[in-house]
XYZ file of C-alpha atoms in Angstrom:
349
model
C -59.847 -31.515 -22.675
C -59.618 -35.202 -21.827
C -55.847 -34.952 -21.337
C -56.181 -31.935 -19.110
C -58.812 -33.605 -16.954
C -56.627 -36.705 -16.548
C -53.721 -34.485 -15.405
C -55.931 -32.782 -12.870
C -57.067 -36.133 -11.465
C -53.504 -37.419 -11.301
C -52.383 -34.238 -9.556
C -55.134 -34.643 -7.009
C -54.066 -38.208 -6.271
C -50.452 -37.132 -5.705
C -51.541 -34.371 -3.334
C -53.766 -36.786 -1.423
C -50.980 -39.337 -1.090
C -48.524 -36.727 0.121
C -51.085 -35.362 2.584
C -51.819 -38.854 3.881
C -48.118 -39.652 4.248
C -47.453 -36.397 6.052
C -50.260 -36.990 8.515
C -49.678 -40.664 9.105
C -45.920 -41.034 9.031
C -44.037 -38.391 10.993
C -40.727 -40.231 10.702
C -40.982 -40.310 6.939
C -41.883 -36.610 6.925
C -38.818 -35.786 9.023
C -36.665 -37.694 6.566
C -38.083 -35.670 3.679
C -37.398 -32.426 5.575
C -33.852 -33.577 6.338
C -33.161 -34.341 2.691
C -34.694 -31.001 1.699
C -32.504 -29.107 4.187
C -29.410 -30.926 2.991
C -30.261 -30.023 -0.588
C -30.769 -26.382 0.378
C -27.424 -26.274 2.179
C -25.755 -27.916 -0.790
C -27.290 -25.365 -3.141
C -26.173 -22.548 -0.844
C -22.626 -23.880 -0.786
C -22.630 -24.241 -4.557
C -23.862 -20.667 -4.941
C -21.168 -19.358 -2.591
C -18.534 -21.336 -4.449
C -19.806 -19.963 -7.756
C -19.814 -16.412 -6.416
C -16.223 -16.677 -5.099
C -14.176 -17.815 -8.055
C -11.471 -15.243 -7.310
C -8.835 -17.697 -6.122
C -6.381 -18.991 -7.084
C -4.630 -15.836 -8.334
C -1.068 -15.402 -9.581
C 0.822 -12.144 -9.035
C 4.070 -10.736 -10.387
C 6.352 -9.504 -7.619
C 9.998 -8.442 -7.420
C 12.809 -9.724 -5.242
C 15.156 -7.288 -3.524
C 17.548 -7.805 -6.441
C 14.872 -6.650 -8.888
C 14.123 -10.107 -10.274
C 10.518 -10.623 -11.347
C 8.888 -13.631 -9.707
C 5.458 -15.256 -9.663
C 3.470 -15.955 -6.521
C 0.233 -17.959 -6.539
C -2.329 -17.504 -3.783
C -4.472 -20.626 -3.811
C -7.215 -19.605 -1.374
C -8.389 -16.562 0.525
C -5.611 -15.433 2.916
C -6.730 -15.628 6.524
C -3.439 -15.399 8.421
C -1.149 -12.575 7.314
C 2.196 -11.486 8.730
C 2.888 -7.859 7.861
C 6.323 -6.259 7.913
C 6.387 -2.456 7.778
C 4.033 0.272 8.986
C 3.024 1.286 5.455
C 1.881 -2.283 4.785
C -0.101 -2.284 8.031
C -1.805 0.950 6.948
C -3.112 -0.755 3.833
C -4.487 -3.685 5.800
C -6.333 -1.266 8.093
C -7.522 1.168 5.413
C -9.070 -1.610 3.337
C -10.717 -3.379 6.274
C -8.352 -6.358 6.538
C -6.790 -5.798 9.960
C -8.535 -8.893 11.383
C -6.375 -11.029 9.102
C -3.119 -9.700 10.618
C -1.608 -12.273 12.988
C 1.728 -10.503 13.385
C 3.354 -7.132 12.606
C 7.035 -6.293 12.535
C 9.285 -3.356 11.711
C 7.481 -0.172 12.767
C 9.410 2.142 10.467
C 7.209 5.220 10.137
C 7.475 8.392 12.177
C 3.911 9.427 11.354
C 0.737 7.534 10.553
C -2.894 8.577 10.730
C -3.558 4.932 11.650
C -1.150 4.923 14.595
C -3.802 3.943 17.152
C -5.020 1.014 15.046
C -1.459 -0.096 14.292
C -0.645 -0.207 18.005
C -3.598 -2.560 18.543
C -2.258 -5.121 16.067
C -0.251 -8.123 17.384
C 3.244 -6.619 17.216
C 6.130 -9.067 16.844
C 8.955 -6.551 16.968
C 9.648 -2.864 16.390
C 12.522 -4.031 14.189
C 12.824 -6.954 11.764
C 11.050 -10.001 13.193
C 12.936 -13.281 13.337
C 12.195 -16.143 10.965
C 11.270 -18.330 13.924
C 8.654 -15.887 15.246
C 7.039 -15.710 11.810
C 7.071 -19.492 11.307
C 5.392 -19.974 14.698
C 2.404 -17.940 13.489
C 1.803 -20.280 10.520
C 0.835 -17.480 8.092
C -0.769 -17.960 4.689
C 1.017 -14.870 3.377
C 3.838 -12.515 4.311
C 3.312 -8.949 3.112
C 6.386 -6.710 3.212
C 8.740 -4.429 1.320
C 11.038 -6.349 -1.002
C 13.992 -5.218 1.134
C 12.697 -7.446 3.964
C 13.636 -10.575 2.028
C 17.368 -10.629 2.639
C 19.265 -13.400 4.352
C 19.975 -11.288 7.446
C 16.316 -10.243 7.742
C 13.446 -12.552 6.802
C 15.463 -14.680 4.414
C 14.959 -15.268 0.709
C 11.489 -15.515 -0.822
C 12.216 -19.122 -1.787
C 12.670 -19.965 1.912
C 8.994 -19.153 2.513
C 7.670 -20.641 -0.700
C 9.302 -23.966 0.203
C 7.168 -23.911 3.352
C 3.966 -23.262 1.430
C 3.826 -19.571 2.349
C 3.228 -17.002 -0.400
C 4.928 -13.612 -0.371
C 3.676 -10.226 -1.535
C 6.363 -7.598 -1.950
C 6.020 -3.859 -2.390
C 8.523 -2.239 -4.757
C 11.600 -0.673 -3.260
C 14.782 0.700 -4.788
C 15.087 -2.627 -6.622
C 13.061 -1.450 -9.644
C 13.017 2.271 -8.909
C 10.327 4.252 -7.175
C 7.544 6.066 -8.963
C 3.886 6.896 -8.494
C 3.088 4.328 -11.173
C 4.960 1.626 -9.242
C 3.119 2.578 -6.072
C -0.240 2.262 -7.822
C 0.842 -1.118 -9.219
C 1.543 -2.232 -5.651
C -1.965 -1.157 -4.657
C -3.410 -3.135 -7.577
C -1.439 -6.230 -6.540
C -2.717 -5.787 -3.006
C -6.309 -5.594 -4.267
C -5.959 -8.807 -6.256
C -4.198 -10.675 -3.436
C -6.904 -9.891 -0.888
C -9.908 -9.743 -3.239
C -10.650 -6.062 -2.565
C -10.157 -4.797 -6.106
C -13.292 -2.674 -5.988
C -11.907 -0.701 -3.050
C -8.367 -0.384 -4.386
C -9.498 0.714 -7.837
C -11.732 3.374 -6.252
C -8.732 4.619 -4.249
C -6.512 4.750 -7.345
C -9.202 6.590 -9.308
C -9.677 9.195 -6.573
C -5.945 9.780 -6.089
C -5.277 9.962 -9.827
C -8.060 12.500 -10.355
C -6.622 14.823 -7.705
C -3.098 14.497 -9.067
C -4.317 15.175 -12.605
C -6.058 18.327 -11.414
C -2.785 19.650 -9.962
C -0.937 18.884 -13.189
C -3.539 20.687 -15.265
C -3.367 23.753 -13.022
C 0.445 23.837 -13.231
C 0.364 24.156 -17.009
C -0.356 27.848 -16.643
C 2.572 28.704 -14.333
C 5.236 30.963 -15.794
C 8.253 30.279 -13.568
C 9.625 26.922 -12.468
C 11.657 27.326 -9.263
C 14.537 24.929 -8.559
C 13.582 22.598 -5.700
C 16.143 20.456 -3.866
C 15.229 17.390 -1.841
C 17.359 17.084 1.289
C 17.027 13.794 3.128
C 18.719 14.103 6.482
C 19.989 10.990 8.180
C 21.081 12.799 11.323
C 24.695 13.093 10.186
C 26.718 16.191 9.319
C 26.210 15.307 5.692
C 22.759 14.996 4.192
C 21.379 12.439 1.751
C 20.511 13.036 -1.884
C 17.974 10.844 -3.678
C 17.770 10.857 -7.490
C 14.365 10.780 -9.248
C 14.526 6.995 -9.577
C 14.729 6.711 -5.778
C 11.692 8.770 -4.844
C 8.228 9.966 -5.864
C 8.607 13.542 -4.580
C 10.358 14.471 -7.836
C 7.153 13.745 -9.764
C 5.198 15.910 -7.347
C 7.652 18.788 -7.751
C 7.729 18.551 -11.541
C 3.962 18.024 -11.777
C 3.370 21.091 -9.604
C 5.389 23.422 -11.793
C 8.784 23.132 -10.125
C 12.155 21.814 -11.292
C 13.659 18.921 -9.329
C 17.367 19.565 -8.770
C 19.350 16.584 -10.060
C 22.841 16.204 -8.614
C 23.547 12.560 -9.378
C 22.150 9.478 -11.116
C 22.230 7.572 -7.844
C 22.064 8.003 -4.098
C 24.887 9.981 -2.527
C 25.801 11.785 0.650
C 25.295 15.496 0.096
C 27.646 17.931 1.780
C 26.944 21.505 2.824
C 29.100 22.592 -0.119
C 26.854 20.690 -2.537
C 23.760 22.477 -1.202
C 25.486 25.841 -1.513
C 26.555 25.084 -5.073
C 23.025 24.009 -6.047
C 21.562 27.191 -4.459
C 17.927 26.003 -4.687
C 15.040 28.455 -4.526
C 13.042 26.007 -2.442
C 13.976 23.012 -0.295
C 11.931 19.939 0.569
C 13.322 18.365 3.726
C 12.621 14.904 5.098
C 14.178 12.649 7.706
C 13.699 8.923 8.212
C 11.814 8.046 11.407
C 11.873 11.584 12.812
C 8.440 12.984 13.684
C 9.714 16.363 14.923
C 9.303 18.461 11.778
C 9.937 21.858 13.349
C 13.191 20.758 14.978
C 14.807 19.518 11.773
C 13.539 22.550 9.846
C 14.927 24.969 12.427
C 18.251 23.141 12.418
C 18.577 23.586 8.659
C 17.422 27.207 8.604
C 19.824 28.165 11.388
C 22.905 26.561 9.801
C 25.434 29.415 9.573
C 27.040 28.032 6.430
C 23.765 27.985 4.494
C 22.615 31.550 5.080
C 23.380 32.673 1.528
C 21.360 29.856 -0.067
C 18.271 31.365 -1.692
C 15.784 28.978 -0.062
C 17.306 29.513 3.391
C 17.332 33.318 3.076
C 13.613 33.358 2.264
C 12.649 30.530 4.618
C 11.313 28.446 1.729
C 11.736 25.059 3.398
C 8.999 22.422 3.572
C 9.226 19.326 5.789
C 7.467 16.212 4.470
C 6.807 12.679 5.678
C 9.642 10.393 4.589
C 7.585 7.374 3.512
C 5.158 9.424 1.452
C 7.896 11.489 -0.221
C 10.206 8.595 -1.025
C 7.829 5.748 -1.797
C 4.277 6.993 -1.541
C 1.504 6.242 0.936
C -2.272 6.385 1.273
C -1.892 10.175 1.631
C -0.130 10.471 -1.735
C -2.510 13.038 -3.267
C -2.504 15.052 -0.024
C 1.253 15.505 -0.257
C 1.051 16.227 -3.981
C -1.367 19.097 -3.277
C 0.747 20.372 -0.359
C 3.873 20.407 -2.537
C 1.992 22.330 -5.221
C 0.876 24.932 -2.662
C 4.475 25.227 -1.398
C 6.013 25.688 -4.854
C 3.326 27.977 -6.287
C 1.304 29.454 -3.405
C -0.159 32.071 -5.711
C -1.570 29.321 -7.933
C -2.760 26.783 -5.374
C -3.760 28.965 -2.429
C -0.863 28.044 -0.155
C 1.542 30.339 1.644
C 5.145 30.998 0.691
Protein backbone atom coordinates (compact mmCIF):
# COMPACT_ATOMS: atom_id res chain seq x y z
CA UNK A 1 0.00 0.00 0.00
CA UNK A 2 2.80 2.41 0.83
CA UNK A 3 4.49 1.75 -2.52
CA UNK A 4 1.28 2.27 -4.42
CA UNK A 5 0.57 5.55 -2.65
CA UNK A 6 4.09 6.82 -3.41
CA UNK A 7 3.57 5.99 -7.12
CA UNK A 8 0.30 7.87 -7.15
CA UNK A 9 1.94 10.94 -5.60
CA UNK A 10 4.83 10.78 -8.05
CA UNK A 11 2.42 10.46 -10.96
CA UNK A 12 0.53 13.49 -9.76
CA UNK A 13 3.72 15.54 -9.59
CA UNK A 14 4.64 14.59 -13.17
CA UNK A 15 1.19 15.55 -14.43
CA UNK A 16 1.36 18.87 -12.59
CA UNK A 17 4.79 19.66 -14.01
CA UNK A 18 3.69 18.81 -17.53
CA UNK A 19 0.53 20.89 -17.12
CA UNK A 20 2.53 23.83 -15.79
CA UNK A 21 5.05 23.58 -18.63
CA UNK A 22 2.31 23.38 -21.23
CA UNK A 23 0.56 26.45 -19.87
CA UNK A 24 3.62 28.55 -19.21
CA UNK A 25 5.95 27.71 -22.06
CA UNK A 26 4.31 27.63 -25.47
CA UNK A 27 7.63 27.42 -27.30
CA UNK A 28 8.64 24.35 -25.35
CA UNK A 29 5.22 22.81 -26.03
CA UNK A 30 5.62 23.41 -29.76
CA UNK A 31 8.99 21.70 -29.65
CA UNK A 32 7.45 18.66 -27.96
CA UNK A 33 4.70 18.54 -30.61
CA UNK A 34 7.31 18.84 -33.37
CA UNK A 35 9.33 15.95 -31.97
CA UNK A 36 6.14 13.92 -31.55
CA UNK A 37 5.10 14.56 -35.17
CA UNK A 38 8.55 13.63 -36.42
CA UNK A 39 8.41 10.40 -34.45
CA UNK A 40 4.97 9.61 -35.86
CA UNK A 41 6.17 10.23 -39.42
CA UNK A 42 9.22 8.09 -38.78
CA UNK A 43 7.04 5.28 -37.44
CA UNK A 44 4.75 5.59 -40.46
CA UNK A 45 7.70 5.38 -42.83
CA UNK A 46 9.06 2.38 -40.97
CA UNK A 47 5.68 0.66 -41.16
CA UNK A 48 5.42 1.34 -44.90
CA UNK A 49 8.93 0.05 -45.42
CA UNK A 50 8.11 -3.07 -43.41
CA UNK A 51 4.91 -3.63 -45.36
CA UNK A 52 6.67 -3.30 -48.75
CA UNK A 53 9.52 -5.77 -48.61
CA UNK A 54 8.72 -7.05 -52.11
CA UNK A 55 11.75 -5.55 -53.84
CA UNK A 56 14.37 -6.36 -54.88
CA UNK A 57 13.17 -9.36 -56.92
CA UNK A 58 15.10 -11.52 -59.38
CA UNK A 59 13.37 -13.09 -62.38
CA UNK A 60 14.39 -15.72 -64.91
CA UNK A 61 13.85 -14.55 -68.48
CA UNK A 62 14.91 -15.82 -71.91
CA UNK A 63 16.82 -14.08 -74.68
CA UNK A 64 15.66 -14.39 -78.28
CA UNK A 65 18.19 -17.21 -78.67
CA UNK A 66 16.54 -19.14 -75.84
CA UNK A 67 19.27 -18.47 -73.29
CA UNK A 68 18.05 -18.22 -69.70
CA UNK A 69 19.09 -14.99 -68.00
CA UNK A 70 18.52 -13.31 -64.64
CA UNK A 71 17.10 -9.83 -64.21
CA UNK A 72 16.95 -8.07 -60.84
CA UNK A 73 14.42 -5.32 -60.21
CA UNK A 74 15.75 -3.31 -57.29
CA UNK A 75 12.77 -1.05 -56.58
CA UNK A 76 9.18 -0.61 -57.66
CA UNK A 77 9.10 0.17 -61.42
CA UNK A 78 7.61 3.58 -62.09
CA UNK A 79 8.66 4.24 -65.69
CA UNK A 80 7.97 1.38 -68.10
CA UNK A 81 8.50 1.21 -71.85
CA UNK A 82 6.25 -1.42 -73.39
CA UNK A 83 6.81 -3.01 -76.79
CA UNK A 84 3.87 -4.95 -78.23
CA UNK A 85 0.10 -4.64 -77.92
CA UNK A 86 -0.24 -7.84 -75.88
CA UNK A 87 2.17 -6.42 -73.30
CA UNK A 88 0.17 -3.18 -73.19
CA UNK A 89 -3.00 -5.20 -72.56
CA UNK A 90 -1.46 -6.68 -69.43
CA UNK A 91 -0.44 -3.28 -68.11
CA UNK A 92 -4.01 -2.03 -68.60
CA UNK A 93 -5.81 -5.15 -67.34
CA UNK A 94 -3.84 -5.18 -64.09
CA UNK A 95 -4.17 -1.45 -63.43
CA UNK A 96 -0.61 -0.41 -64.32
CA UNK A 97 -1.19 1.81 -67.36
CA UNK A 98 -0.09 4.92 -65.42
CA UNK A 99 3.42 3.47 -65.31
CA UNK A 100 3.69 3.29 -69.12
CA UNK A 101 5.86 6.13 -70.44
CA UNK A 102 6.14 4.78 -73.98
CA UNK A 103 4.56 2.11 -76.21
CA UNK A 104 5.90 0.72 -79.46
CA UNK A 105 5.02 -1.95 -82.01
CA UNK A 106 1.22 -2.12 -82.25
CA UNK A 107 1.08 -5.64 -83.63
CA UNK A 108 -2.45 -6.83 -82.89
CA UNK A 109 -5.40 -6.69 -85.24
CA UNK A 110 -7.91 -6.97 -82.39
CA UNK A 111 -7.88 -5.94 -78.75
CA UNK A 112 -10.71 -5.37 -76.31
CA UNK A 113 -8.45 -2.69 -74.81
CA UNK A 114 -7.99 -0.82 -78.09
CA UNK A 115 -9.37 2.47 -76.75
CA UNK A 116 -7.10 2.40 -73.69
CA UNK A 117 -4.09 1.40 -75.79
CA UNK A 118 -4.63 4.37 -78.10
CA UNK A 119 -4.50 6.69 -75.07
CA UNK A 120 -1.04 5.48 -74.05
CA UNK A 121 2.04 7.52 -75.12
CA UNK A 122 2.78 5.77 -78.43
CA UNK A 123 6.38 5.89 -79.64
CA UNK A 124 5.87 4.09 -82.93
CA UNK A 125 3.48 1.67 -84.63
CA UNK A 126 6.58 -0.36 -85.49
CA UNK A 127 9.76 -1.08 -83.51
CA UNK A 128 10.81 2.02 -81.58
CA UNK A 129 14.38 3.22 -81.91
CA UNK A 130 16.93 2.78 -79.14
CA UNK A 131 17.32 6.55 -78.92
CA UNK A 132 13.60 7.16 -78.35
CA UNK A 133 13.57 4.59 -75.55
CA UNK A 134 16.73 5.96 -73.90
CA UNK A 135 15.24 9.47 -73.92
CA UNK A 136 12.37 8.24 -71.74
CA UNK A 137 14.75 7.00 -69.01
CA UNK A 138 12.70 3.87 -68.19
CA UNK A 139 13.20 1.64 -65.16
CA UNK A 140 12.08 -1.39 -67.17
CA UNK A 141 11.47 -2.44 -70.76
CA UNK A 142 8.70 -5.01 -71.15
CA UNK A 143 8.55 -6.77 -74.52
CA UNK A 144 8.55 -10.05 -76.42
CA UNK A 145 11.97 -11.67 -76.47
CA UNK A 146 12.06 -11.16 -80.25
CA UNK A 147 12.31 -7.39 -79.66
CA UNK A 148 15.85 -7.76 -78.34
CA UNK A 149 17.73 -8.17 -81.60
CA UNK A 150 20.46 -5.89 -82.85
CA UNK A 151 18.28 -4.47 -85.64
CA UNK A 152 15.40 -3.79 -83.23
CA UNK A 153 15.95 -2.75 -79.61
CA UNK A 154 19.41 -4.26 -79.33
CA UNK A 155 20.66 -6.98 -77.01
CA UNK A 156 19.43 -7.27 -73.43
CA UNK A 157 22.96 -6.55 -72.20
CA UNK A 158 22.81 -3.15 -73.93
CA UNK A 159 20.02 -2.10 -71.56
CA UNK A 160 21.41 -3.76 -68.46
CA UNK A 161 24.66 -1.83 -68.92
CA UNK A 162 22.57 1.34 -68.67
CA UNK A 163 20.88 0.22 -65.46
CA UNK A 164 17.62 -0.73 -67.17
CA UNK A 165 16.05 -4.11 -66.41
CA UNK A 166 14.26 -6.13 -69.08
CA UNK A 167 11.24 -8.41 -68.83
CA UNK A 168 10.72 -10.69 -71.81
CA UNK A 169 7.70 -12.76 -72.75
CA UNK A 170 8.44 -16.15 -74.30
CA UNK A 171 8.42 -16.42 -78.05
CA UNK A 172 9.49 -19.16 -80.44
CA UNK A 173 12.81 -19.20 -78.58
CA UNK A 174 11.66 -21.79 -76.02
CA UNK A 175 8.47 -22.94 -77.73
CA UNK A 176 4.96 -21.74 -77.12
CA UNK A 177 2.53 -23.40 -74.75
CA UNK A 178 -0.23 -22.48 -72.34
CA UNK A 179 2.15 -23.31 -69.50
CA UNK A 180 4.74 -20.87 -70.86
CA UNK A 181 2.09 -18.19 -71.19
CA UNK A 182 1.04 -18.66 -67.57
CA UNK A 183 4.70 -18.50 -66.51
CA UNK A 184 4.93 -15.14 -68.28
CA UNK A 185 1.91 -13.93 -66.32
CA UNK A 186 3.54 -15.08 -63.08
CA UNK A 187 6.75 -13.23 -63.96
CA UNK A 188 4.70 -10.14 -64.71
CA UNK A 189 2.98 -10.39 -61.32
CA UNK A 190 6.29 -10.62 -59.47
CA UNK A 191 7.90 -7.80 -61.46
CA UNK A 192 5.10 -5.35 -60.75
CA UNK A 193 4.04 -6.64 -57.32
CA UNK A 194 0.53 -7.63 -58.43
CA UNK A 195 0.80 -11.34 -57.69
CA UNK A 196 -2.60 -11.46 -56.03
CA UNK A 197 -4.26 -10.28 -59.24
CA UNK A 198 -2.22 -12.45 -61.59
CA UNK A 199 -2.71 -15.59 -59.53
CA UNK A 200 -6.48 -14.96 -59.47
CA UNK A 201 -6.43 -14.62 -63.27
CA UNK A 202 -4.45 -17.86 -63.69
CA UNK A 203 -6.79 -19.70 -61.33
CA UNK A 204 -9.90 -18.52 -63.19
CA UNK A 205 -8.49 -19.34 -66.63
CA UNK A 206 -7.20 -22.74 -65.53
CA UNK A 207 -10.56 -23.69 -64.02
CA UNK A 208 -12.39 -22.93 -67.27
CA UNK A 209 -9.85 -24.81 -69.36
CA UNK A 210 -10.02 -27.80 -67.02
CA UNK A 211 -13.80 -27.86 -67.36
CA UNK A 212 -13.51 -28.10 -71.16
CA UNK A 213 -10.98 -30.92 -70.88
CA UNK A 214 -13.21 -32.87 -68.53
CA UNK A 215 -16.20 -32.48 -70.86
CA UNK A 216 -14.15 -33.66 -73.86
CA UNK A 217 -13.36 -36.97 -72.19
CA UNK A 218 -16.78 -38.24 -73.18
CA UNK A 219 -16.55 -37.45 -76.92
CA UNK A 220 -16.49 -40.43 -79.25
CA UNK A 221 -14.96 -38.99 -82.43
CA UNK A 222 -11.88 -36.81 -82.76
CA UNK A 223 -12.02 -34.82 -86.01
CA UNK A 224 -8.77 -33.81 -87.74
CA UNK A 225 -8.26 -30.05 -87.39
CA UNK A 226 -5.71 -28.14 -89.47
CA UNK A 227 -4.35 -24.74 -88.49
CA UNK A 228 -3.86 -22.50 -91.52
CA UNK A 229 -1.96 -19.30 -90.84
CA UNK A 230 -2.25 -17.05 -93.85
CA UNK A 231 0.41 -14.46 -94.46
CA UNK A 232 -1.33 -12.95 -97.47
CA UNK A 233 0.70 -14.96 -99.96
CA UNK A 234 -0.42 -17.68 -102.37
CA UNK A 235 1.05 -20.18 -99.97
CA UNK A 236 -0.13 -20.43 -96.39
CA UNK A 237 1.85 -20.91 -93.20
CA UNK A 238 1.96 -24.04 -91.06
CA UNK A 239 2.84 -23.87 -87.37
CA UNK A 240 3.81 -27.03 -85.47
CA UNK A 241 2.55 -27.61 -81.90
CA UNK A 242 5.73 -26.13 -80.44
CA UNK A 243 4.98 -22.85 -82.23
CA UNK A 244 1.44 -22.27 -81.00
CA UNK A 245 -1.08 -22.82 -78.20
CA UNK A 246 -4.08 -23.54 -80.45
CA UNK A 247 -2.94 -27.17 -80.73
CA UNK A 248 -3.53 -27.63 -76.99
CA UNK A 249 -7.00 -26.13 -77.35
CA UNK A 250 -7.84 -28.47 -80.23
CA UNK A 251 -6.53 -31.56 -78.47
CA UNK A 252 -8.07 -30.56 -75.14
CA UNK A 253 -11.44 -30.04 -76.82
CA UNK A 254 -11.57 -33.50 -78.33
CA UNK A 255 -10.00 -32.82 -81.71
CA UNK A 256 -6.80 -34.03 -83.39
CA UNK A 257 -4.26 -31.38 -84.39
CA UNK A 258 -2.94 -32.15 -87.88
CA UNK A 259 0.86 -32.32 -87.75
CA UNK A 260 2.63 -31.81 -91.07
CA UNK A 261 6.11 -30.89 -89.90
CA UNK A 262 8.30 -30.54 -86.81
CA UNK A 263 8.92 -26.89 -87.64
CA UNK A 264 7.42 -23.90 -89.39
CA UNK A 265 6.92 -24.24 -93.13
CA UNK A 266 5.07 -22.65 -96.00
CA UNK A 267 2.01 -24.76 -96.75
CA UNK A 268 0.86 -25.09 -100.34
CA UNK A 269 -2.65 -25.74 -101.61
CA UNK A 270 -1.50 -29.28 -102.41
CA UNK A 271 -0.51 -29.84 -98.78
CA UNK A 272 -3.98 -28.78 -97.58
CA UNK A 273 -5.62 -31.08 -100.11
CA UNK A 274 -3.43 -33.99 -99.05
CA UNK A 275 -4.20 -33.41 -95.36
CA UNK A 276 -7.96 -33.22 -96.12
CA UNK A 277 -8.91 -31.92 -92.64
CA UNK A 278 -12.45 -32.22 -91.33
CA UNK A 279 -12.19 -28.80 -89.74
CA UNK A 280 -9.92 -25.80 -90.33
CA UNK A 281 -8.84 -23.09 -87.91
CA UNK A 282 -7.74 -20.03 -89.87
CA UNK A 283 -5.77 -17.05 -88.62
CA UNK A 284 -3.89 -14.18 -90.21
CA UNK A 285 -1.34 -11.86 -88.63
CA UNK A 286 -2.57 -8.27 -88.24
CA UNK A 287 -5.75 -8.79 -90.28
CA UNK A 288 -8.96 -7.85 -88.45
CA UNK A 289 -11.31 -8.74 -91.33
CA UNK A 290 -12.29 -12.28 -90.36
CA UNK A 291 -15.09 -12.74 -92.88
CA UNK A 292 -12.93 -11.66 -95.82
CA UNK A 293 -10.16 -14.18 -95.18
CA UNK A 294 -12.70 -16.93 -94.44
CA UNK A 295 -14.61 -16.26 -97.65
CA UNK A 296 -11.37 -16.24 -99.63
CA UNK A 297 -10.47 -19.70 -98.34
CA UNK A 298 -13.94 -21.17 -98.76
CA UNK A 299 -14.21 -19.89 -102.33
CA UNK A 300 -10.83 -21.25 -103.47
CA UNK A 301 -11.66 -23.44 -106.49
CA UNK A 302 -8.80 -25.83 -105.82
CA UNK A 303 -9.97 -26.61 -102.28
CA UNK A 304 -13.58 -27.52 -102.98
CA UNK A 305 -13.05 -31.24 -102.40
CA UNK A 306 -11.44 -30.73 -98.98
CA UNK A 307 -13.83 -32.04 -96.33
CA UNK A 308 -13.75 -28.90 -94.16
CA UNK A 309 -14.34 -26.63 -97.17
CA UNK A 310 -17.25 -28.72 -98.49
CA UNK A 311 -19.05 -28.48 -95.15
CA UNK A 312 -18.01 -24.91 -94.37
CA UNK A 313 -16.24 -26.01 -91.18
CA UNK A 314 -13.81 -23.10 -91.00
CA UNK A 315 -13.24 -21.00 -87.87
CA UNK A 316 -11.30 -17.72 -87.89
CA UNK A 317 -9.40 -16.90 -84.69
CA UNK A 318 -7.30 -14.03 -83.36
CA UNK A 319 -3.65 -14.58 -84.28
CA UNK A 320 -2.06 -13.53 -80.98
CA UNK A 321 -4.40 -15.63 -78.87
CA UNK A 322 -4.08 -18.71 -81.09
CA UNK A 323 -0.31 -18.59 -81.48
CA UNK A 324 0.89 -17.29 -78.13
CA UNK A 325 -2.09 -16.77 -75.87
CA UNK A 326 -3.69 -13.62 -74.48
CA UNK A 327 -5.93 -12.45 -71.66
CA UNK A 328 -8.84 -14.05 -73.57
CA UNK A 329 -7.16 -17.47 -73.56
CA UNK A 330 -10.03 -19.38 -71.92
CA UNK A 331 -12.56 -17.61 -74.18
CA UNK A 332 -10.83 -18.97 -77.26
CA UNK A 333 -10.44 -22.40 -75.67
CA UNK A 334 -14.22 -22.56 -75.14
CA UNK A 335 -14.93 -21.25 -78.66
CA UNK A 336 -12.65 -23.89 -80.19
CA UNK A 337 -14.42 -26.59 -78.19
CA UNK A 338 -17.82 -25.39 -79.45
CA UNK A 339 -16.47 -25.38 -83.03
CA UNK A 340 -15.02 -28.90 -82.86
CA UNK A 341 -17.87 -30.51 -80.92
CA UNK A 342 -20.96 -28.28 -81.17
CA UNK A 343 -23.16 -31.10 -79.94
CA UNK A 344 -21.10 -31.30 -76.74
CA UNK A 345 -20.46 -27.64 -75.99
CA UNK A 346 -23.57 -25.94 -77.36
CA UNK A 347 -21.94 -24.32 -80.38
CA UNK A 348 -22.98 -24.51 -84.01
CA UNK A 349 -21.29 -26.54 -86.72
